[in-house]
Amino acid sequence: MSQPLSLATGLPLAAEGASEHRPLIITLFAIFVVATLVITVWAGRQTRNAADFYAGGRQFTGFQNGLAVSGDYMSAASFLGIAGAIALFGYDGFLYSIGFLVAWLVALLLVAEPLRNSGRYTMGDVLAYRMRQRPVRTAAGASTIVVSIFYLLAQMAGAGVLVSLLLGITSDGGKVAIVALVGVLMIVYVTIGGMKGTTWVQMVKAVLLIIGTVLITVLILWKFHFNVSELLGKAAENSGKGSAFLEPGLKYGATATSKLDFLSLGIALVLGTAGLPHILIRFYTVPTAKAARKSVNWAIGIIGVFYLMTIVLGFGAAALLKPKEITDSNPAGNTAAPLAALEIGGGSGSTGGAILLAVISAVAFATILAVVAGLTLASSSSFAHDIYANVIRKGKATDKEEVRAARWATVAIGIVSIGLGALARDLNVAGLVALAFAVAASANLPTILYSLFWKRFTTQGALWSIYGGLASSVLLVLFSPVVSSKPSSMFPDVDFAWFPLENPGLISIPLGFLLGILGTFFSKDEPDKGKYAELEVRSLTGTGAH
């Protein structure tokens, strides 16, 4: 066992002798950041019109887009949050890995190809095809922005924790400054690079993340002689929970409420991916429907391998570190993977530990930057294309005006994300992402599926579904233990959590689907069956797409 975490700081880098490696750590970290900025500037020079900014000119192959989708999906929640959840809660934390992976089957079977064939740049294009343009695009834009900001919270929180660990920063002001730095970099990536820059950064980041994860996974398995049973046994022993650490119920299952919370989490994870705006817009970057299918197939393979390795990372961290060592660094466990890298490299004060910590932290930070760029691009594109160009300007905006509006929206969304991210810096990032999944599955998925596959669906049904799903999920989150009442809440010193579940999906997702049906049945509008027939042919065959 290496030197224990400093009780004064909670960070291993503050241990005696670590400071001599700080320049090496910062240098390795800076190389990753500078490299991604160079890629962004290079790609930005090739962005000439709205199609380039929103969809990368539709020039990416199925493999390239699959790699970028993987980079967009394998976020701080995947790398930091899941590893931390497994390290602290064992089997129950591992359930996140299963939910995130299974969700891709829904996206592949129901959404990827029809969405790519039916829209141009945003989810709003698909919804507005057979509905009244202005109200539906307004709703789609609002939903996209809210979902993206929820997801951004997780990335900002992960960035604050990660860089604090790397640089030994312990003050709240320092952590807020780090979140602000991530926000500024995010704004630079999107405003300069657009979709082309974001896609290339995501591709590079996916490769780096897989390499870094493979490295740590192999080293952890080597430490335990490639004996998974020995690894799990040591993790259970170290956890202080014994065999219960490897069985269901440590986090979910002790009470009826926690069982319902698990069910809610599972529904949100499985259905949420198909409604995430930053994933949906990735399907517009490929030239054909075949390439869209291929990109999802590649993404499933890459993401599947990655999530298998997060299991080793999480249980490896539990086997190498005591729970208090993890929670002293970050109460939610978000630093478990970097701490495991430090430990497997030789511990605090060792050159090997410092190098591994720097590499893994830099890869994780590149992950965060790539994902926040994708999220910001999705929300700013929806504002510019759906709200500004088609609602405010009524379709009369030029490509240049649209792109300028998207860049200003990027700045505004970045500022909001910085403020909220600073408040959420101590929450588990996997849990925060699960909330974004719940909001996406409540507001976006019902409307997308009804628009594509239900002939009778009307504008009023779409509005009820989007606004009802969005409002119910956000309100339930605000009045849940995520925000108040618990030591791990965003505001632990107050209690207004009348909704007992930490994830609203169990209530808000069925409500979103139900409201779409009720809104349609009570609607006075007659559905445009001719438009539906056109959309059906287009979504299934690609005829007339783009």
Short mmCIF file of C-alpha atoms in Angstrom, two decimals, residues 96-503:
data_model
loop_
_atom_site.label_atom_id
_atom_site.label_comp_id
_atom_site.label_asym_id
_atom_site.label_seq_id
_atom_site.Cartn_x
_atom_site.Cartn_y
_atom_site.Cartn_z
CA TYR A 96 -24.36 1.43 -14.59
CA SER A 97 -22.05 -0.29 -17.09
CA ILE A 98 -24.81 -2.66 -18.19
CA GLY A 99 -27.42 0.09 -18.56
CA PHE A 100 -25.20 2.38 -20.62
CA LEU A 101 -24.28 -0.45 -23.00
CA VAL A 102 -27.73 -2.00 -23.47
CA ALA A 103 -29.10 1.46 -24.31
CA TRP A 104 -27.33 1.31 -27.67
CA LEU A 105 -29.61 -1.47 -28.89
CA VAL A 106 -32.57 0.90 -28.64
CA ALA A 107 -30.67 3.59 -30.53
CA LEU A 108 -29.62 1.14 -33.26
CA LEU A 109 -32.96 -0.60 -33.75
CA LEU A 110 -35.34 2.36 -33.51
CA VAL A 111 -33.63 5.69 -34.07
CA ALA A 112 -30.28 5.84 -35.91
CA GLU A 113 -31.24 5.23 -39.53
CA PRO A 114 -34.74 6.81 -39.60
CA LEU A 115 -33.47 9.93 -37.86
CA ARG A 116 -30.53 10.34 -40.23
CA ASN A 117 -32.85 9.99 -43.25
CA SER A 118 -35.55 12.35 -41.94
CA GLY A 119 -33.66 15.40 -40.68
CA ARG A 120 -30.94 17.81 -41.73
CA TYR A 121 -29.14 19.03 -38.63
CA THR A 122 -31.26 18.67 -35.46
CA MET A 123 -33.97 16.63 -33.79
CA GLY A 124 -36.33 19.54 -34.48
CA ASP A 125 -36.05 18.88 -38.24
CA VAL A 126 -37.63 15.44 -37.78
CA LEU A 127 -40.38 16.59 -35.44
CA ALA A 128 -41.31 19.60 -37.58
CA TYR A 129 -41.51 17.62 -40.84
CA ARG A 130 -45.19 16.76 -40.39
CA MET A 131 -46.13 19.23 -37.60
CA ARG A 132 -46.57 22.98 -37.26
CA GLN A 133 -43.05 24.36 -37.52
CA ARG A 134 -42.79 27.13 -34.96
CA PRO A 135 -44.28 25.58 -31.80
CA VAL A 136 -42.63 22.19 -32.35
CA ARG A 137 -39.20 23.65 -33.14
CA THR A 138 -39.43 25.88 -30.06
CA ALA A 139 -40.22 22.88 -27.88
CA ALA A 140 -37.47 20.76 -29.48
CA GLY A 141 -34.94 23.55 -29.00
CA ALA A 142 -35.87 24.05 -25.35
CA SER A 143 -35.69 20.32 -24.64
CA THR A 144 -32.32 19.96 -26.37
CA ILE A 145 -30.81 22.81 -24.37
CA VAL A 146 -32.11 21.52 -21.02
CA VAL A 147 -30.94 17.93 -21.63
CA SER A 148 -27.54 19.14 -22.80
CA ILE A 149 -27.08 21.34 -19.73
CA PHE A 150 -27.94 18.42 -17.42
CA TYR A 151 -25.31 16.32 -19.17
CA LEU A 152 -22.83 19.20 -19.07
CA LEU A 153 -23.18 19.33 -15.29
CA ALA A 154 -21.62 15.87 -15.04
CA GLN A 155 -18.70 16.76 -17.29
CA MET A 156 -18.01 20.01 -15.44
CA ALA A 157 -18.14 18.23 -12.09
CA GLY A 158 -15.76 15.58 -13.38
CA ALA A 159 -13.34 18.20 -14.69
CA GLY A 160 -13.27 20.07 -11.39
CA VAL A 161 -12.52 16.90 -9.43
CA LEU A 162 -9.93 15.65 -11.89
CA VAL A 163 -7.81 18.76 -12.22
CA SER A 164 -8.06 19.41 -8.48
CA LEU A 165 -6.59 15.96 -7.93
CA LEU A 166 -3.90 16.55 -10.53
CA LEU A 167 -2.76 19.93 -9.24
CA GLY A 168 -3.43 19.42 -5.55
CA ILE A 169 -6.07 22.16 -5.41
CA THR A 170 -8.33 21.92 -2.36
CA SER A 171 -10.08 25.29 -2.08
CA ASP A 172 -13.60 25.75 -3.38
CA GLY A 173 -12.48 28.84 -5.29
CA GLY A 174 -9.78 26.85 -7.06
CA LYS A 175 -12.25 24.15 -8.07
CA VAL A 176 -14.68 26.74 -9.42
CA ALA A 177 -11.81 28.29 -11.43
CA ILE A 178 -11.12 24.88 -12.97
CA VAL A 179 -14.76 24.50 -13.98
CA ALA A 180 -14.57 27.96 -15.56
CA LEU A 181 -11.44 26.95 -17.49
CA VAL A 182 -13.24 23.91 -18.91
CA GLY A 183 -16.13 26.15 -19.93
CA VAL A 184 -13.81 28.54 -21.76
CA LEU A 185 -12.08 25.68 -23.60
CA MET A 186 -15.48 24.26 -24.51
CA ILE A 187 -16.54 27.59 -26.02
CA VAL A 188 -13.29 27.80 -28.00
CA TYR A 189 -13.69 24.27 -29.39
CA VAL A 190 -17.21 24.81 -30.66
CA THR A 191 -16.95 28.38 -31.93
CA ILE A 192 -13.74 27.67 -33.86
CA GLY A 193 -14.06 24.03 -34.88
CA GLY A 194 -17.79 23.42 -35.28
CA MET A 195 -18.78 19.82 -35.99
CA LYS A 196 -15.60 19.04 -37.93
CA GLY A 197 -13.32 20.12 -35.10
CA THR A 198 -15.51 18.45 -32.49
CA THR A 199 -15.63 15.18 -34.42
CA TRP A 200 -11.86 14.95 -34.88
CA VAL A 201 -11.29 15.73 -31.20
CA GLN A 202 -13.79 13.02 -30.28
CA MET A 203 -12.07 10.49 -32.54
CA VAL A 204 -8.63 11.19 -31.11
CA LYS A 205 -10.01 11.19 -27.59
CA ALA A 206 -11.73 7.82 -28.12
CA VAL A 207 -8.44 6.25 -29.23
CA LEU A 208 -6.56 7.78 -26.28
CA LEU A 209 -9.24 6.71 -23.81
CA ILE A 210 -9.25 3.11 -25.04
CA ILE A 211 -5.42 2.97 -24.94
CA GLY A 212 -5.30 4.47 -21.44
CA THR A 213 -8.04 2.18 -20.15
CA VAL A 214 -6.42 -0.91 -21.68
CA LEU A 215 -3.11 0.05 -20.05
CA ILE A 216 -4.56 0.39 -16.54
CA THR A 217 -6.76 -2.69 -16.98
CA VAL A 218 -3.80 -4.85 -17.98
CA LEU A 219 -1.66 -3.51 -15.12
CA ILE A 220 -4.41 -4.18 -12.57
CA LEU A 221 -4.97 -7.71 -13.87
CA TRP A 222 -1.20 -8.30 -13.92
CA LYS A 223 -1.03 -7.16 -10.30
CA PHE A 224 -3.48 -9.94 -9.44
CA HIS A 225 -1.86 -12.53 -11.75
CA PHE A 226 -4.74 -12.22 -14.24
CA ASN A 227 -6.89 -14.00 -11.70
CA VAL A 228 -10.28 -12.28 -11.63
CA SER A 229 -11.37 -14.27 -8.59
CA GLU A 230 -8.35 -13.02 -6.65
CA LEU A 231 -9.11 -9.44 -7.74
CA LEU A 232 -12.75 -9.65 -6.66
CA GLY A 233 -11.85 -11.32 -3.38
CA LYS A 234 -9.36 -8.58 -2.51
CA ALA A 235 -11.90 -5.90 -3.47
CA ALA A 236 -14.53 -7.45 -1.21
CA GLU A 237 -12.03 -7.73 1.65
CA ASN A 238 -10.79 -4.14 1.22
CA SER A 239 -14.31 -2.73 1.03
CA GLY A 240 -15.10 -3.79 4.60
CA LYS A 241 -18.40 -5.22 3.34
CA GLY A 242 -17.22 -8.77 2.69
CA SER A 243 -19.22 -10.88 0.24
CA ALA A 244 -22.05 -8.30 0.27
CA PHE A 245 -19.77 -6.12 -1.90
CA LEU A 246 -20.12 -8.63 -4.74
CA GLU A 247 -23.87 -9.12 -4.35
CA PRO A 248 -26.89 -6.94 -5.23
CA GLY A 249 -28.28 -4.61 -2.59
CA LEU A 250 -25.39 -2.57 -1.22
CA LYS A 251 -26.74 0.64 -2.76
CA TYR A 252 -30.09 -0.52 -4.18
CA GLY A 253 -32.35 -3.06 -2.53
CA ALA A 254 -32.16 -2.37 1.18
CA THR A 255 -35.53 -0.59 1.15
CA ALA A 256 -38.56 -0.44 -1.11
CA THR A 257 -37.57 3.09 -2.11
CA SER A 258 -34.08 2.04 -3.17
CA LYS A 259 -35.53 -0.83 -5.20
CA LEU A 260 -37.80 1.60 -7.04
CA ASP A 261 -34.82 3.93 -7.49
CA PHE A 262 -32.89 1.13 -9.17
CA LEU A 263 -35.82 0.38 -11.48
CA SER A 264 -36.07 4.08 -12.30
CA LEU A 265 -32.34 4.26 -13.02
CA GLY A 266 -32.46 1.19 -15.27
CA ILE A 267 -35.35 2.55 -17.36
CA ALA A 268 -33.62 5.92 -17.74
CA LEU A 269 -30.30 4.39 -18.80
CA VAL A 270 -31.79 1.97 -21.33
CA LEU A 271 -34.15 4.47 -22.99
CA GLY A 272 -32.16 7.68 -22.56
CA THR A 273 -29.45 7.22 -25.20
CA ALA A 274 -31.94 7.27 -28.07
CA GLY A 275 -33.10 10.73 -26.93
CA LEU A 276 -29.75 12.40 -26.24
CA PRO A 277 -29.33 15.38 -28.60
CA HIS A 278 -25.53 15.21 -28.83
CA ILE A 279 -25.76 11.55 -29.89
CA LEU A 280 -28.63 12.12 -32.32
CA ILE A 281 -26.84 14.86 -34.28
CA ARG A 282 -23.89 12.53 -34.87
CA PHE A 283 -26.02 10.54 -37.34
CA TYR A 284 -26.20 13.59 -39.62
CA THR A 285 -22.42 13.62 -40.20
CA VAL A 286 -22.38 10.54 -42.46
CA PRO A 287 -23.32 10.58 -46.17
CA THR A 288 -25.69 7.56 -46.26
CA ALA A 289 -28.07 5.54 -44.11
CA LYS A 290 -25.78 2.53 -44.51
CA ALA A 291 -22.95 4.55 -43.00
CA ALA A 292 -25.23 5.54 -40.10
CA ARG A 293 -25.93 1.86 -39.36
CA LYS A 294 -22.26 1.01 -39.65
CA SER A 295 -21.28 3.83 -37.31
CA VAL A 296 -23.66 2.52 -34.62
CA ASN A 297 -22.29 -1.01 -35.05
CA TRP A 298 -18.73 0.25 -34.59
CA ALA A 299 -19.82 2.32 -31.60
CA ILE A 300 -21.45 -0.70 -29.92
CA GLY A 301 -18.27 -2.74 -30.33
CA ILE A 302 -15.94 -0.04 -29.04
CA ILE A 303 -18.22 0.99 -26.17
CA GLY A 304 -18.82 -2.65 -25.20
CA VAL A 305 -15.10 -3.32 -24.83
CA PHE A 306 -14.67 -0.11 -22.87
CA TYR A 307 -17.44 -0.91 -20.37
CA LEU A 308 -15.99 -4.35 -19.76
CA MET A 309 -12.77 -2.63 -18.76
CA THR A 310 -14.53 -0.18 -16.42
CA ILE A 311 -15.51 -3.21 -14.34
CA VAL A 312 -11.83 -4.03 -13.85
CA LEU A 313 -11.07 -0.36 -13.11
CA GLY A 314 -13.77 -0.14 -10.45
CA PHE A 315 -13.06 -3.42 -8.68
CA GLY A 316 -9.32 -2.80 -9.13
CA ALA A 317 -9.65 0.53 -7.32
CA ALA A 318 -11.58 -1.21 -4.55
CA ALA A 319 -8.86 -3.87 -4.28
CA LEU A 320 -5.98 -1.37 -4.23
CA LEU A 321 -7.49 1.36 -2.04
CA LYS A 322 -9.53 1.60 1.12
CA PRO A 323 -12.96 3.25 0.76
CA LYS A 324 -11.86 6.15 2.97
CA GLU A 325 -8.90 6.85 0.68
CA ILE A 326 -11.31 7.23 -2.22
CA THR A 327 -13.96 9.27 -0.40
CA ASP A 328 -11.38 11.57 1.23
CA SER A 329 -10.31 12.59 -2.26
CA ASN A 330 -13.87 12.91 -3.54
CA PRO A 331 -17.00 11.96 -1.55
CA ALA A 332 -18.75 10.63 -4.65
CA GLY A 333 -15.81 8.41 -5.68
CA ASN A 334 -15.09 10.21 -8.95
CA THR A 335 -11.30 9.98 -8.45
CA ALA A 336 -11.19 6.18 -7.99
CA ALA A 337 -9.74 5.47 -11.47
CA PRO A 338 -6.94 8.09 -11.29
CA LEU A 339 -6.09 6.97 -7.75
CA ALA A 340 -5.93 3.36 -8.94
CA ALA A 341 -3.54 4.46 -11.70
CA LEU A 342 -1.35 6.23 -9.13
CA GLU A 343 -1.33 3.16 -6.89
CA ILE A 344 -0.62 0.63 -9.64
CA GLY A 345 2.27 2.76 -10.87
CA GLY A 346 4.08 2.65 -7.56
CA GLY A 347 2.10 4.91 -5.26
CA SER A 348 2.36 8.51 -4.18
CA GLY A 349 5.85 9.95 -4.57
CA SER A 350 6.92 7.45 -7.27
CA THR A 351 7.79 8.46 -10.83
CA GLY A 352 5.75 5.59 -12.28
CA GLY A 353 2.72 6.56 -10.24
CA ALA A 354 3.07 10.21 -11.23
CA ILE A 355 3.32 9.32 -14.93
CA LEU A 356 0.33 6.98 -14.87
CA LEU A 357 -1.74 9.47 -12.89
CA ALA A 358 -0.85 12.23 -15.35
CA VAL A 359 -1.61 10.11 -18.41
CA ILE A 360 -4.95 8.81 -17.11
CA SER A 361 -6.00 12.22 -15.80
CA ALA A 362 -5.04 13.88 -19.08
CA VAL A 363 -6.97 11.28 -21.07
CA ALA A 364 -9.98 11.76 -18.78
CA PHE A 365 -9.72 15.54 -19.20
CA ALA A 366 -9.53 15.15 -22.99
CA THR A 367 -12.65 12.98 -22.64
CA ILE A 368 -14.43 15.74 -20.78
CA LEU A 369 -13.41 18.41 -23.29
CA ALA A 370 -14.59 16.32 -26.24
CA VAL A 371 -17.94 15.50 -24.65
CA VAL A 372 -18.68 19.05 -23.51
CA ALA A 373 -17.87 20.26 -27.02
CA GLY A 374 -20.37 17.79 -28.47
CA LEU A 375 -23.04 18.75 -25.95
CA THR A 376 -22.53 22.46 -26.49
CA LEU A 377 -22.61 22.02 -30.25
CA ALA A 378 -25.91 20.10 -30.02
CA SER A 379 -27.59 22.76 -27.88
CA SER A 380 -26.20 25.78 -29.74
CA SER A 381 -27.10 24.21 -33.11
CA SER A 382 -30.65 23.59 -31.94
CA PHE A 383 -30.98 27.18 -30.78
CA ALA A 384 -29.57 28.61 -34.00
CA HIS A 385 -31.28 26.26 -36.45
CA ASP A 386 -34.61 25.60 -34.74
CA ILE A 387 -35.31 28.69 -32.64
CA TYR A 388 -33.36 31.51 -34.31
CA ALA A 389 -33.55 30.55 -38.00
CA ASN A 390 -36.98 28.91 -38.17
CA VAL A 391 -38.93 30.54 -35.32
CA ILE A 392 -37.50 34.03 -34.85
CA ARG A 393 -36.39 34.63 -38.46
CA LYS A 394 -39.14 32.40 -39.94
CA GLY A 395 -36.77 30.57 -42.28
CA LYS A 396 -35.20 33.72 -43.74
CA ALA A 397 -31.82 33.55 -41.97
CA THR A 398 -28.74 32.99 -44.11
CA ASP A 399 -26.16 30.27 -43.38
CA LYS A 400 -23.77 32.93 -42.10
CA GLU A 401 -26.38 34.35 -39.70
CA GLU A 402 -27.25 30.87 -38.42
CA VAL A 403 -23.64 30.02 -37.67
CA ARG A 404 -23.12 33.38 -35.95
CA ALA A 405 -26.20 32.75 -33.78
CA ALA A 406 -24.88 29.29 -32.92
CA ARG A 407 -21.56 30.76 -31.79
CA TRP A 408 -23.24 33.34 -29.56
CA ALA A 409 -25.48 30.60 -28.14
CA THR A 410 -22.33 28.59 -27.38
CA VAL A 411 -21.03 31.45 -25.23
CA ALA A 412 -24.33 31.76 -23.33
CA ILE A 413 -24.66 28.00 -22.74
CA GLY A 414 -21.03 27.88 -21.63
CA ILE A 415 -21.63 30.56 -19.00
CA VAL A 416 -24.74 28.79 -17.64
CA SER A 417 -22.88 25.46 -17.54
CA ILE A 418 -19.98 26.98 -15.63
CA GLY A 419 -22.32 28.31 -12.94
CA LEU A 420 -24.27 25.08 -12.52
CA GLY A 421 -21.16 22.91 -12.82
CA ALA A 422 -19.57 24.75 -9.92
CA LEU A 423 -22.58 23.83 -7.73
CA ALA A 424 -22.51 20.16 -8.80
CA ARG A 425 -18.77 19.57 -8.36
CA ASP A 426 -19.16 17.14 -5.42
CA LEU A 427 -21.88 14.91 -6.92
CA ASN A 428 -21.18 11.54 -8.58
CA VAL A 429 -20.90 12.20 -12.29
CA ALA A 430 -22.50 8.87 -13.27
CA GLY A 431 -25.58 9.80 -11.24
CA LEU A 432 -25.73 13.22 -12.89
CA VAL A 433 -25.59 11.69 -16.35
CA ALA A 434 -28.36 9.27 -15.39
CA LEU A 435 -30.52 12.33 -14.69
CA ALA A 436 -29.78 13.66 -18.18
CA PHE A 437 -30.77 10.27 -19.59
CA ALA A 438 -34.06 10.44 -17.67
CA VAL A 439 -34.87 13.91 -19.00
CA ALA A 440 -33.97 12.85 -22.57
CA ALA A 441 -36.10 9.70 -22.37
CA SER A 442 -39.03 11.67 -20.89
CA ALA A 443 -39.10 14.62 -23.29
CA ASN A 444 -37.39 13.57 -26.53
CA LEU A 445 -37.79 9.84 -27.07
CA PRO A 446 -41.63 9.65 -26.98
CA THR A 447 -41.96 12.47 -29.49
CA ILE A 448 -39.32 11.03 -31.84
CA LEU A 449 -40.90 7.57 -31.85
CA TYR A 450 -44.46 8.87 -32.25
CA SER A 451 -43.39 11.19 -35.08
CA LEU A 452 -41.66 8.40 -36.96
CA PHE A 453 -44.10 5.54 -36.40
CA TRP A 454 -47.59 6.86 -35.44
CA LYS A 455 -49.70 8.20 -38.29
CA ARG A 456 -52.27 9.92 -36.06
CA PHE A 457 -49.72 11.89 -33.98
CA THR A 458 -50.37 15.66 -33.96
CA THR A 459 -48.65 18.90 -33.07
CA GLN A 460 -50.53 19.13 -29.77
CA GLY A 461 -49.42 15.59 -28.90
CA ALA A 462 -45.82 16.55 -29.61
CA LEU A 463 -46.03 19.67 -27.43
CA TRP A 464 -47.70 17.86 -24.53
CA SER A 465 -45.12 15.09 -24.70
CA ILE A 466 -42.06 17.35 -24.87
CA TYR A 467 -43.12 19.98 -22.34
CA GLY A 468 -44.83 17.47 -20.03
CA GLY A 469 -41.89 15.07 -20.02
CA LEU A 470 -39.41 17.90 -19.64
CA ALA A 471 -41.26 19.70 -16.84
CA SER A 472 -42.05 16.56 -14.85
CA SER A 473 -38.51 15.18 -15.00
CA VAL A 474 -36.84 18.49 -14.12
CA LEU A 475 -39.29 19.24 -11.28
CA LEU A 476 -38.89 15.77 -9.79
CA VAL A 477 -35.10 16.17 -9.88
CA LEU A 478 -35.32 19.57 -8.17
CA PHE A 479 -37.39 18.10 -5.34
CA SER A 480 -35.34 14.90 -5.03
CA PRO A 481 -32.46 13.90 -2.72
CA VAL A 482 -30.05 14.81 -5.53
CA VAL A 483 -30.62 18.50 -4.77
CA SER A 484 -31.37 18.56 -1.03
CA SER A 485 -31.78 16.61 2.23
CA LYS A 486 -28.71 14.29 2.12
CA PRO A 487 -24.99 14.85 2.87
CA SER A 488 -24.27 13.96 -0.77
CA SER A 489 -26.88 16.42 -2.15
CA MET A 490 -26.12 19.59 -4.04
CA PHE A 491 -27.54 21.59 -1.08
CA PRO A 492 -27.06 19.27 1.92
CA ASP A 493 -28.09 21.81 4.58
CA VAL A 494 -31.68 22.23 3.41
CA ASP A 495 -34.49 19.75 2.91
CA PHE A 496 -37.24 20.16 0.31
CA ALA A 497 -36.95 16.65 -1.18
CA TRP A 498 -40.56 15.46 -1.12
CA PHE A 499 -39.89 13.13 -4.08
CA PRO A 500 -38.01 10.13 -2.60
CA LEU A 501 -36.28 8.75 -5.73
CA GLU A 502 -32.92 10.04 -6.97
CA ASN A 503 -33.87 9.37 -10.60
#
